[in-house]
């Protein structure tokens, strides 16, 4: 598992881990039933505290992305597509809200912002 931690991004380390693992699950890189590294192994690989990885794994389980079994470890949960879609919708809304704020601050109208978004989508 390739997780990259940044000390300069301002986001707590456990959140970085949670977000990266969520993205791996949503993208299909991690599939239902796949085992996550043990908390100790991940902490060792990332050179962070086991407490930090424990917090990340607990958050993933609380949000329904993983399941844990005592003595066996943590595994990717059965994918609830509605949950995953809702997570992604929230993320898109957050970015669009920031884009709208930035657009308003420089005098762009909502219509101009929509046109910009359409143009960016066509470039792909």
Short mmCIF file of N, CA, C and O in Angstrom, two decimals:
data_model
loop_
_atom_site.label_atom_id
_atom_site.label_comp_id
_atom_site.label_asym_id
_atom_site.label_seq_id
_atom_site.Cartn_x
_atom_site.Cartn_y
_atom_site.Cartn_z
N UNK A 1 0.85 -1.17 0.00
CA UNK A 1 0.00 0.00 0.00
C UNK A 1 0.90 1.24 0.00
O UNK A 1 1.79 1.35 0.82
N UNK A 2 0.63 2.12 -0.93
CA UNK A 2 1.47 3.30 -1.09
C UNK A 2 0.75 4.53 -0.52
O UNK A 2 -0.09 5.13 -1.20
N UNK A 3 1.08 4.89 0.71
CA UNK A 3 0.50 6.06 1.35
C UNK A 3 1.61 7.08 1.54
O UNK A 3 2.69 6.76 2.02
N UNK A 4 1.32 8.30 1.14
CA UNK A 4 2.31 9.37 1.24
C UNK A 4 1.83 10.38 2.27
O UNK A 4 0.72 10.91 2.18
N UNK A 5 2.67 10.63 3.24
CA UNK A 5 2.36 11.56 4.33
C UNK A 5 3.12 12.86 4.11
O UNK A 5 4.31 12.86 3.82
N UNK A 6 2.41 13.97 4.28
CA UNK A 6 3.04 15.28 4.17
C UNK A 6 2.91 16.00 5.50
O UNK A 6 1.81 16.13 6.04
N UNK A 7 4.03 16.46 6.02
CA UNK A 7 4.01 17.22 7.26
C UNK A 7 3.72 18.69 7.03
O UNK A 7 3.51 19.44 7.97
N UNK A 8 3.71 19.10 5.77
CA UNK A 8 3.55 20.53 5.48
C UNK A 8 2.18 20.89 4.93
O UNK A 8 1.93 22.05 4.65
N UNK A 9 1.28 19.92 4.79
CA UNK A 9 -0.02 20.23 4.17
C UNK A 9 -1.03 20.80 5.15
O UNK A 9 -2.07 21.30 4.74
N UNK A 10 -0.78 20.70 6.44
CA UNK A 10 -1.70 21.26 7.43
C UNK A 10 -2.84 20.32 7.80
O UNK A 10 -3.65 20.65 8.66
N UNK A 11 -2.92 19.17 7.18
CA UNK A 11 -3.95 18.19 7.49
C UNK A 11 -3.36 17.16 8.45
O UNK A 11 -2.25 16.70 8.25
N UNK A 12 -4.11 16.79 9.49
CA UNK A 12 -3.58 15.78 10.42
C UNK A 12 -3.20 14.49 9.69
O UNK A 12 -3.84 14.11 8.70
N UNK A 13 -2.18 13.82 10.19
CA UNK A 13 -1.66 12.61 9.54
C UNK A 13 -2.73 11.53 9.45
O UNK A 13 -2.88 10.89 8.41
N UNK A 14 -3.51 11.34 10.50
CA UNK A 14 -4.52 10.29 10.45
C UNK A 14 -5.55 10.58 9.35
O UNK A 14 -6.02 9.67 8.68
N UNK A 15 -5.88 11.85 9.13
CA UNK A 15 -6.82 12.22 8.06
C UNK A 15 -6.22 11.94 6.69
O UNK A 15 -6.93 11.52 5.78
N UNK A 16 -4.92 12.18 6.55
CA UNK A 16 -4.26 11.88 5.28
C UNK A 16 -4.36 10.39 4.98
O UNK A 16 -4.64 9.98 3.85
N UNK A 17 -4.14 9.57 6.01
CA UNK A 17 -4.22 8.12 5.84
C UNK A 17 -5.65 7.72 5.47
O UNK A 17 -5.87 6.97 4.52
N UNK A 18 -6.62 8.23 6.22
CA UNK A 18 -8.03 7.91 5.96
C UNK A 18 -8.41 8.28 4.53
O UNK A 18 -8.98 7.47 3.79
N UNK A 19 -8.08 9.49 4.11
CA UNK A 19 -8.46 9.95 2.77
C UNK A 19 -7.80 9.12 1.67
O UNK A 19 -8.44 8.79 0.67
N UNK A 20 -6.54 8.77 1.86
CA UNK A 20 -5.86 7.99 0.83
C UNK A 20 -6.41 6.57 0.74
O UNK A 20 -6.58 6.03 -0.36
N UNK A 21 -6.71 5.96 1.88
CA UNK A 21 -7.29 4.61 1.85
C UNK A 21 -8.70 4.65 1.27
O UNK A 21 -9.07 3.80 0.46
N UNK A 22 -9.49 5.66 1.63
CA UNK A 22 -10.83 5.81 1.05
C UNK A 22 -10.74 5.92 -0.47
O UNK A 22 -11.50 5.28 -1.19
N UNK A 23 -9.81 6.73 -0.95
CA UNK A 23 -9.65 6.90 -2.39
C UNK A 23 -9.27 5.58 -3.06
O UNK A 23 -9.71 5.29 -4.17
N UNK A 24 -8.42 4.79 -2.40
CA UNK A 24 -8.04 3.49 -2.96
C UNK A 24 -9.25 2.54 -3.03
O UNK A 24 -9.38 1.77 -3.98
N UNK A 25 -10.13 2.63 -2.04
CA UNK A 25 -11.32 1.79 -2.03
C UNK A 25 -12.30 2.25 -3.11
O UNK A 25 -12.81 1.45 -3.89
N UNK A 26 -12.54 3.55 -3.17
CA UNK A 26 -13.48 4.11 -4.14
C UNK A 26 -13.02 3.86 -5.57
O UNK A 26 -13.83 3.53 -6.44
N UNK A 27 -11.73 3.98 -5.81
CA UNK A 27 -11.20 3.78 -7.17
C UNK A 27 -11.14 2.31 -7.57
O UNK A 27 -10.95 1.99 -8.73
N UNK A 28 -11.30 1.42 -6.60
CA UNK A 28 -11.24 -0.01 -6.90
C UNK A 28 -9.85 -0.60 -6.75
O UNK A 28 -9.65 -1.80 -6.96
N UNK A 29 -8.88 0.23 -6.38
CA UNK A 29 -7.52 -0.27 -6.16
C UNK A 29 -7.52 -1.28 -5.01
O UNK A 29 -6.81 -2.28 -5.05
N UNK A 30 -8.30 -0.98 -3.98
CA UNK A 30 -8.53 -1.94 -2.89
C UNK A 30 -9.94 -2.48 -3.06
O UNK A 30 -10.88 -1.71 -3.22
N UNK A 31 -10.08 -3.79 -3.03
CA UNK A 31 -11.37 -4.42 -3.28
C UNK A 31 -11.92 -5.04 -1.99
O UNK A 31 -11.20 -5.25 -1.03
N UNK A 32 -13.21 -5.32 -2.02
CA UNK A 32 -13.88 -5.94 -0.88
C UNK A 32 -13.11 -7.17 -0.42
O UNK A 32 -12.72 -8.01 -1.23
N UNK A 33 -12.83 -7.22 0.88
CA UNK A 33 -12.12 -8.37 1.46
C UNK A 33 -10.62 -8.22 1.50
O UNK A 33 -9.95 -9.01 2.17
N UNK A 34 -10.06 -7.24 0.78
CA UNK A 34 -8.61 -7.02 0.83
C UNK A 34 -8.19 -6.64 2.25
O UNK A 34 -8.85 -5.85 2.91
N UNK A 35 -7.08 -7.20 2.68
CA UNK A 35 -6.56 -6.90 4.01
C UNK A 35 -5.74 -5.61 3.97
O UNK A 35 -4.98 -5.38 3.04
N UNK A 36 -5.91 -4.81 5.00
CA UNK A 36 -5.06 -3.64 5.18
C UNK A 36 -3.84 -4.08 5.98
O UNK A 36 -3.91 -5.06 6.72
N UNK A 37 -2.73 -3.36 5.84
CA UNK A 37 -1.57 -3.72 6.67
C UNK A 37 -1.93 -3.58 8.15
O UNK A 37 -2.80 -2.79 8.50
N UNK A 38 -1.27 -4.32 8.99
CA UNK A 38 -1.54 -4.18 10.42
C UNK A 38 -1.20 -2.75 10.85
O UNK A 38 -0.40 -2.07 10.19
N UNK A 39 -1.80 -2.32 11.93
CA UNK A 39 -1.55 -0.96 12.42
C UNK A 39 -0.07 -0.76 12.71
O UNK A 39 0.49 0.29 12.38
N UNK A 40 0.55 -1.76 13.30
CA UNK A 40 1.98 -1.65 13.65
C UNK A 40 2.85 -1.58 12.40
O UNK A 40 3.79 -0.79 12.33
N UNK A 41 2.53 -2.41 11.42
CA UNK A 41 3.32 -2.42 10.18
C UNK A 41 3.19 -1.09 9.46
O UNK A 41 4.19 -0.51 9.02
N UNK A 42 1.96 -0.58 9.34
CA UNK A 42 1.76 0.69 8.66
C UNK A 42 2.47 1.82 9.40
O UNK A 42 3.13 2.67 8.79
N UNK A 43 2.39 1.81 10.72
CA UNK A 43 3.07 2.83 11.52
C UNK A 43 4.57 2.77 11.29
O UNK A 43 5.23 3.81 11.13
N UNK A 44 5.11 1.56 11.23
CA UNK A 44 6.54 1.39 11.01
C UNK A 44 6.94 1.89 9.63
O UNK A 44 7.93 2.62 9.47
N UNK A 45 6.16 1.52 8.60
CA UNK A 45 6.46 1.94 7.23
C UNK A 45 6.41 3.46 7.07
O UNK A 45 7.21 4.04 6.35
N UNK A 46 5.42 4.09 7.73
CA UNK A 46 5.25 5.54 7.60
C UNK A 46 6.06 6.33 8.63
O UNK A 46 6.08 7.55 8.59
N UNK A 47 6.67 5.59 9.56
CA UNK A 47 7.46 6.21 10.64
C UNK A 47 6.61 7.17 11.47
O UNK A 47 6.97 8.33 11.69
N UNK A 48 5.45 6.64 11.89
CA UNK A 48 4.54 7.42 12.73
C UNK A 48 4.11 6.55 13.90
O UNK A 48 4.43 5.36 13.96
N UNK A 49 3.35 7.13 14.79
CA UNK A 49 2.88 6.43 15.98
C UNK A 49 1.79 5.42 15.64
O UNK A 49 0.95 5.67 14.76
N UNK A 50 1.78 4.31 16.35
CA UNK A 50 0.72 3.31 16.20
C UNK A 50 -0.62 3.93 16.58
O UNK A 50 -1.66 3.60 16.00
N UNK A 51 -0.61 4.86 17.51
CA UNK A 51 -1.83 5.54 17.93
C UNK A 51 -2.46 6.28 16.74
O UNK A 51 -3.68 6.29 16.56
N UNK A 52 -1.63 6.86 15.89
CA UNK A 52 -2.12 7.57 14.70
C UNK A 52 -2.77 6.61 13.72
O UNK A 52 -3.85 6.89 13.19
N UNK A 53 -2.12 5.47 13.46
CA UNK A 53 -2.72 4.50 12.53
C UNK A 53 -3.99 3.91 13.12
O UNK A 53 -4.96 3.67 12.41
N UNK A 54 -4.00 3.70 14.43
CA UNK A 54 -5.20 3.18 15.10
C UNK A 54 -6.36 4.14 14.91
O UNK A 54 -7.48 3.74 14.60
N UNK A 55 -6.10 5.41 15.07
CA UNK A 55 -7.15 6.43 14.90
C UNK A 55 -7.68 6.43 13.46
O UNK A 55 -8.89 6.52 13.23
N UNK A 56 -6.78 6.30 12.49
CA UNK A 56 -7.19 6.25 11.09
C UNK A 56 -8.05 5.03 10.82
O UNK A 56 -9.10 5.12 10.18
N UNK A 57 -7.62 3.87 11.29
CA UNK A 57 -8.37 2.64 11.06
C UNK A 57 -9.74 2.69 11.74
O UNK A 57 -10.73 2.21 11.19
N UNK A 58 -9.80 3.27 12.93
CA UNK A 58 -11.09 3.41 13.62
C UNK A 58 -12.04 4.32 12.83
O UNK A 58 -13.23 4.04 12.74
N UNK A 59 -11.50 5.39 12.26
CA UNK A 59 -12.30 6.31 11.45
C UNK A 59 -12.83 5.59 10.20
O UNK A 59 -14.00 5.74 9.84
N UNK A 60 -11.99 4.83 9.54
CA UNK A 60 -12.41 4.08 8.35
C UNK A 60 -13.52 3.08 8.69
O UNK A 60 -14.47 2.93 7.93
N UNK A 61 -13.39 2.44 9.83
CA UNK A 61 -14.42 1.49 10.24
C UNK A 61 -15.71 2.20 10.61
O UNK A 61 -16.80 1.78 10.23
N UNK A 62 -15.59 3.31 11.31
CA UNK A 62 -16.76 4.10 11.72
C UNK A 62 -17.54 4.57 10.48
O UNK A 62 -18.76 4.61 10.48
N UNK A 63 -16.83 4.90 9.41
CA UNK A 63 -17.47 5.39 8.20
C UNK A 63 -17.92 4.25 7.28
O UNK A 63 -18.48 4.50 6.21
N UNK A 64 -17.67 3.00 7.67
CA UNK A 64 -18.16 1.86 6.91
C UNK A 64 -17.28 1.40 5.77
O UNK A 64 -17.70 0.58 4.95
N UNK A 65 -16.04 1.90 5.71
CA UNK A 65 -15.15 1.50 4.63
C UNK A 65 -14.39 0.23 4.94
O UNK A 65 -13.95 -0.47 4.03
N UNK A 66 -14.20 -0.07 6.21
CA UNK A 66 -13.47 -1.27 6.60
C UNK A 66 -14.20 -1.99 7.72
O UNK A 66 -15.09 -1.41 8.37
N UNK A 67 -13.82 -3.24 7.93
CA UNK A 67 -14.28 -4.01 9.08
C UNK A 67 -13.05 -4.60 9.75
O UNK A 67 -12.07 -4.92 9.07
N UNK A 68 -13.10 -4.72 11.06
CA UNK A 68 -11.96 -5.28 11.80
C UNK A 68 -12.40 -6.52 12.55
O UNK A 68 -13.52 -6.57 13.08
N UNK A 69 -11.51 -7.49 12.58
CA UNK A 69 -11.74 -8.72 13.32
C UNK A 69 -10.59 -8.91 14.29
O UNK A 69 -9.43 -8.90 13.87
N UNK A 70 -10.92 -9.08 15.56
CA UNK A 70 -9.90 -9.26 16.57
C UNK A 70 -9.01 -10.44 16.23
O UNK A 70 -9.49 -11.53 15.93
N UNK A 71 -7.72 -10.18 16.23
CA UNK A 71 -6.74 -11.23 15.95
C UNK A 71 -6.50 -11.48 14.48
O UNK A 71 -5.59 -12.21 14.12
N UNK A 72 -7.32 -10.89 13.61
CA UNK A 72 -7.15 -11.10 12.17
C UNK A 72 -6.75 -9.84 11.43
O UNK A 72 -6.04 -9.90 10.45
N UNK A 73 -7.25 -8.69 11.88
CA UNK A 73 -6.88 -7.43 11.24
C UNK A 73 -8.06 -6.69 10.65
O UNK A 73 -9.22 -6.98 10.94
N UNK A 74 -7.74 -5.73 9.78
CA UNK A 74 -8.75 -4.88 9.15
C UNK A 74 -8.84 -5.21 7.67
O UNK A 74 -7.81 -5.42 7.01
N UNK A 75 -10.06 -5.22 7.16
CA UNK A 75 -10.33 -5.59 5.78
C UNK A 75 -11.28 -4.60 5.14
O UNK A 75 -12.10 -3.98 5.83
N UNK A 76 -11.20 -4.47 3.82
CA UNK A 76 -12.10 -3.59 3.10
C UNK A 76 -13.51 -4.18 3.20
O UNK A 76 -13.71 -5.37 2.93
N UNK A 77 -14.45 -3.35 3.61
CA UNK A 77 -15.84 -3.79 3.78
C UNK A 77 -16.52 -3.94 2.43
O UNK A 77 -16.04 -3.43 1.42
N UNK A 78 -17.65 -4.64 2.45
CA UNK A 78 -18.47 -4.71 1.25
C UNK A 78 -18.85 -3.30 0.86
O UNK A 78 -19.26 -2.50 1.70
N UNK A 79 -18.69 -2.99 -0.41
CA UNK A 79 -18.87 -1.61 -0.84
C UNK A 79 -20.34 -1.25 -0.93
O UNK A 79 -21.08 -1.80 -1.73
N UNK A 80 -20.73 -0.29 -0.12
CA UNK A 80 -22.06 0.28 -0.18
C UNK A 80 -21.97 1.45 -1.15
O UNK A 80 -21.47 2.51 -0.81
N UNK A 81 -22.42 1.25 -2.38
CA UNK A 81 -22.24 2.25 -3.43
C UNK A 81 -22.90 3.58 -3.08
O UNK A 81 -22.39 4.63 -3.42
N UNK A 82 -24.03 3.54 -2.37
CA UNK A 82 -24.69 4.80 -1.99
C UNK A 82 -23.81 5.58 -1.00
O UNK A 82 -23.70 6.79 -1.11
N UNK A 83 -23.20 4.89 -0.07
CA UNK A 83 -22.31 5.54 0.89
C UNK A 83 -21.12 6.16 0.17
O UNK A 83 -20.75 7.30 0.42
N UNK A 84 -20.56 5.42 -0.76
CA UNK A 84 -19.40 5.91 -1.50
C UNK A 84 -19.77 7.11 -2.35
O UNK A 84 -19.06 8.12 -2.38
N UNK A 85 -20.91 7.03 -3.03
CA UNK A 85 -21.36 8.17 -3.84
C UNK A 85 -21.57 9.40 -2.97
O UNK A 85 -21.19 10.50 -3.33
N UNK A 86 -22.20 9.21 -1.82
CA UNK A 86 -22.46 10.34 -0.92
C UNK A 86 -21.15 10.98 -0.46
O UNK A 86 -21.03 12.20 -0.40
N UNK A 87 -20.14 10.15 -0.16
CA UNK A 87 -18.83 10.67 0.24
C UNK A 87 -18.24 11.52 -0.88
O UNK A 87 -17.71 12.60 -0.64
N UNK A 88 -18.31 11.01 -2.10
CA UNK A 88 -17.75 11.75 -3.24
C UNK A 88 -18.55 13.02 -3.52
O UNK A 88 -17.96 14.06 -3.85
N UNK A 89 -19.87 12.97 -3.39
CA UNK A 89 -20.69 14.16 -3.60
C UNK A 89 -20.30 15.26 -2.60
O UNK A 89 -20.19 16.43 -2.96
N UNK A 90 -20.09 14.86 -1.35
CA UNK A 90 -19.67 15.84 -0.32
C UNK A 90 -18.35 16.48 -0.71
O UNK A 90 -18.16 17.68 -0.55
N UNK A 91 -17.42 15.66 -1.19
CA UNK A 91 -16.11 16.16 -1.58
C UNK A 91 -16.23 17.14 -2.75
O UNK A 91 -15.62 18.21 -2.75
N UNK A 92 -17.04 16.79 -3.75
CA UNK A 92 -17.24 17.67 -4.90
C UNK A 92 -17.89 18.98 -4.45
O UNK A 92 -17.48 20.07 -4.87
N UNK A 93 -18.90 18.89 -3.58
CA UNK A 93 -19.55 20.11 -3.07
C UNK A 93 -18.56 21.02 -2.36
O UNK A 93 -18.60 22.24 -2.51
N UNK A 94 -17.66 20.43 -1.58
CA UNK A 94 -16.67 21.21 -0.85
C UNK A 94 -15.79 21.98 -1.83
O UNK A 94 -15.57 23.19 -1.68
N UNK A 95 -15.30 21.30 -2.88
CA UNK A 95 -14.43 21.96 -3.86
C UNK A 95 -15.20 23.01 -4.67
O UNK A 95 -14.67 24.08 -4.97
N UNK A 96 -16.44 22.70 -5.02
CA UNK A 96 -17.23 23.67 -5.78
C UNK A 96 -17.55 24.91 -4.95
O UNK A 96 -17.57 26.02 -5.48
N UNK A 97 -17.77 24.73 -3.67
CA UNK A 97 -18.01 25.89 -2.79
C UNK A 97 -16.78 26.78 -2.74
O UNK A 97 -16.90 28.01 -2.81
N UNK A 98 -15.60 26.17 -2.65
CA UNK A 98 -14.36 26.96 -2.66
C UNK A 98 -14.19 27.67 -3.99
O UNK A 98 -13.77 28.83 -4.04
N UNK A 99 -14.50 26.97 -5.09
CA UNK A 99 -14.39 27.59 -6.42
C UNK A 99 -15.36 28.75 -6.55
O UNK A 99 -15.01 29.80 -7.11
N UNK A 100 -16.57 28.60 -6.02
CA UNK A 100 -17.56 29.67 -6.09
C UNK A 100 -17.10 30.89 -5.29
O UNK A 100 -17.23 32.02 -5.76
N UNK A 101 -16.54 30.65 -4.12
CA UNK A 101 -16.00 31.76 -3.32
C UNK A 101 -14.90 32.50 -4.07
O UNK A 101 -14.87 33.73 -4.11
N UNK A 102 -13.98 31.73 -4.66
CA UNK A 102 -12.88 32.33 -5.41
C UNK A 102 -13.41 33.10 -6.61
O UNK A 102 -12.93 34.20 -6.93
N UNK A 103 -14.41 32.55 -7.29
CA UNK A 103 -14.99 33.23 -8.46
C UNK A 103 -15.65 34.54 -8.06
O UNK A 103 -15.45 35.58 -8.72
N UNK A 104 -16.39 34.52 -6.98
CA UNK A 104 -17.06 35.74 -6.50
C UNK A 104 -16.05 36.81 -6.11
O UNK A 104 -16.25 37.99 -6.36
N UNK A 105 -14.94 36.37 -5.52
CA UNK A 105 -13.94 37.33 -5.07
C UNK A 105 -13.26 38.07 -6.22
O UNK A 105 -12.70 39.14 -6.03
N UNK A 106 -13.30 37.47 -7.42
CA UNK A 106 -12.68 38.16 -8.56
C UNK A 106 -13.72 38.63 -9.58
O UNK A 106 -13.38 38.99 -10.70
N UNK A 107 -14.99 38.60 -9.19
CA UNK A 107 -16.03 39.18 -10.02
C UNK A 107 -16.65 38.25 -11.06
O UNK A 107 -17.42 38.71 -11.90
N UNK A 108 -16.34 36.96 -11.02
CA UNK A 108 -16.96 36.02 -11.97
C UNK A 108 -18.40 35.73 -11.54
O UNK A 108 -18.68 35.58 -10.36
N UNK A 109 -19.28 35.63 -12.50
CA UNK A 109 -20.66 35.25 -12.20
C UNK A 109 -20.77 33.73 -12.13
O UNK A 109 -19.87 33.01 -12.60
N UNK A 110 -21.87 33.25 -11.60
CA UNK A 110 -22.10 31.80 -11.55
C UNK A 110 -22.13 31.22 -12.96
O UNK A 110 -21.63 30.12 -13.20
N UNK A 111 -22.73 31.97 -13.90
CA UNK A 111 -22.81 31.53 -15.29
C UNK A 111 -21.40 31.37 -15.88
O UNK A 111 -21.10 30.38 -16.54
N UNK A 112 -20.53 32.35 -15.64
CA UNK A 112 -19.16 32.28 -16.15
C UNK A 112 -18.41 31.11 -15.54
O UNK A 112 -17.63 30.42 -16.22
N UNK A 113 -18.66 30.86 -14.27
CA UNK A 113 -18.02 29.73 -13.60
C UNK A 113 -18.50 28.41 -14.21
O UNK A 113 -17.69 27.51 -14.45
N UNK A 114 -19.79 28.32 -14.50
CA UNK A 114 -20.33 27.10 -15.14
C UNK A 114 -19.70 26.90 -16.51
O UNK A 114 -19.34 25.77 -16.87
N UNK A 115 -19.57 27.97 -17.27
CA UNK A 115 -18.96 27.87 -18.59
C UNK A 115 -17.51 27.42 -18.49
O UNK A 115 -17.04 26.60 -19.28
N UNK A 116 -16.81 27.91 -17.48
CA UNK A 116 -15.41 27.52 -17.27
C UNK A 116 -15.34 26.03 -16.94
O UNK A 116 -14.48 25.31 -17.46
N UNK A 117 -16.26 25.55 -16.11
CA UNK A 117 -16.29 24.15 -15.74
C UNK A 117 -16.56 23.27 -16.96
O UNK A 117 -15.92 22.23 -17.15
N UNK A 118 -17.49 23.70 -17.82
CA UNK A 118 -17.79 22.95 -19.05
C UNK A 118 -16.53 22.89 -19.95
O UNK A 118 -16.20 21.84 -20.48
N UNK A 119 -15.85 24.02 -20.09
CA UNK A 119 -14.64 24.04 -20.91
C UNK A 119 -13.57 23.11 -20.36
O UNK A 119 -12.91 22.39 -21.10
N UNK A 120 -13.39 23.12 -19.05
CA UNK A 120 -12.41 22.23 -18.43
C UNK A 120 -12.77 20.76 -18.64
O UNK A 120 -11.90 19.93 -18.86
N UNK A 121 -14.06 20.47 -18.58
CA UNK A 121 -14.50 19.10 -18.81
C UNK A 121 -14.28 18.64 -20.23
O UNK A 121 -14.02 17.46 -20.50
N UNK A 122 -14.36 19.57 -21.17
CA UNK A 122 -14.16 19.22 -22.58
C UNK A 122 -12.68 18.97 -22.89
O UNK A 122 -12.38 18.24 -23.82
N UNK A 123 -11.78 19.55 -22.12
CA UNK A 123 -10.35 19.35 -22.35
C UNK A 123 -9.93 17.92 -22.08
O UNK A 123 -8.94 17.45 -22.62
N UNK A 124 -10.67 17.22 -21.25
CA UNK A 124 -10.33 15.83 -20.94
C UNK A 124 -10.75 15.02 -22.10
O UNK A 124 -10.45 14.04 -22.51
#
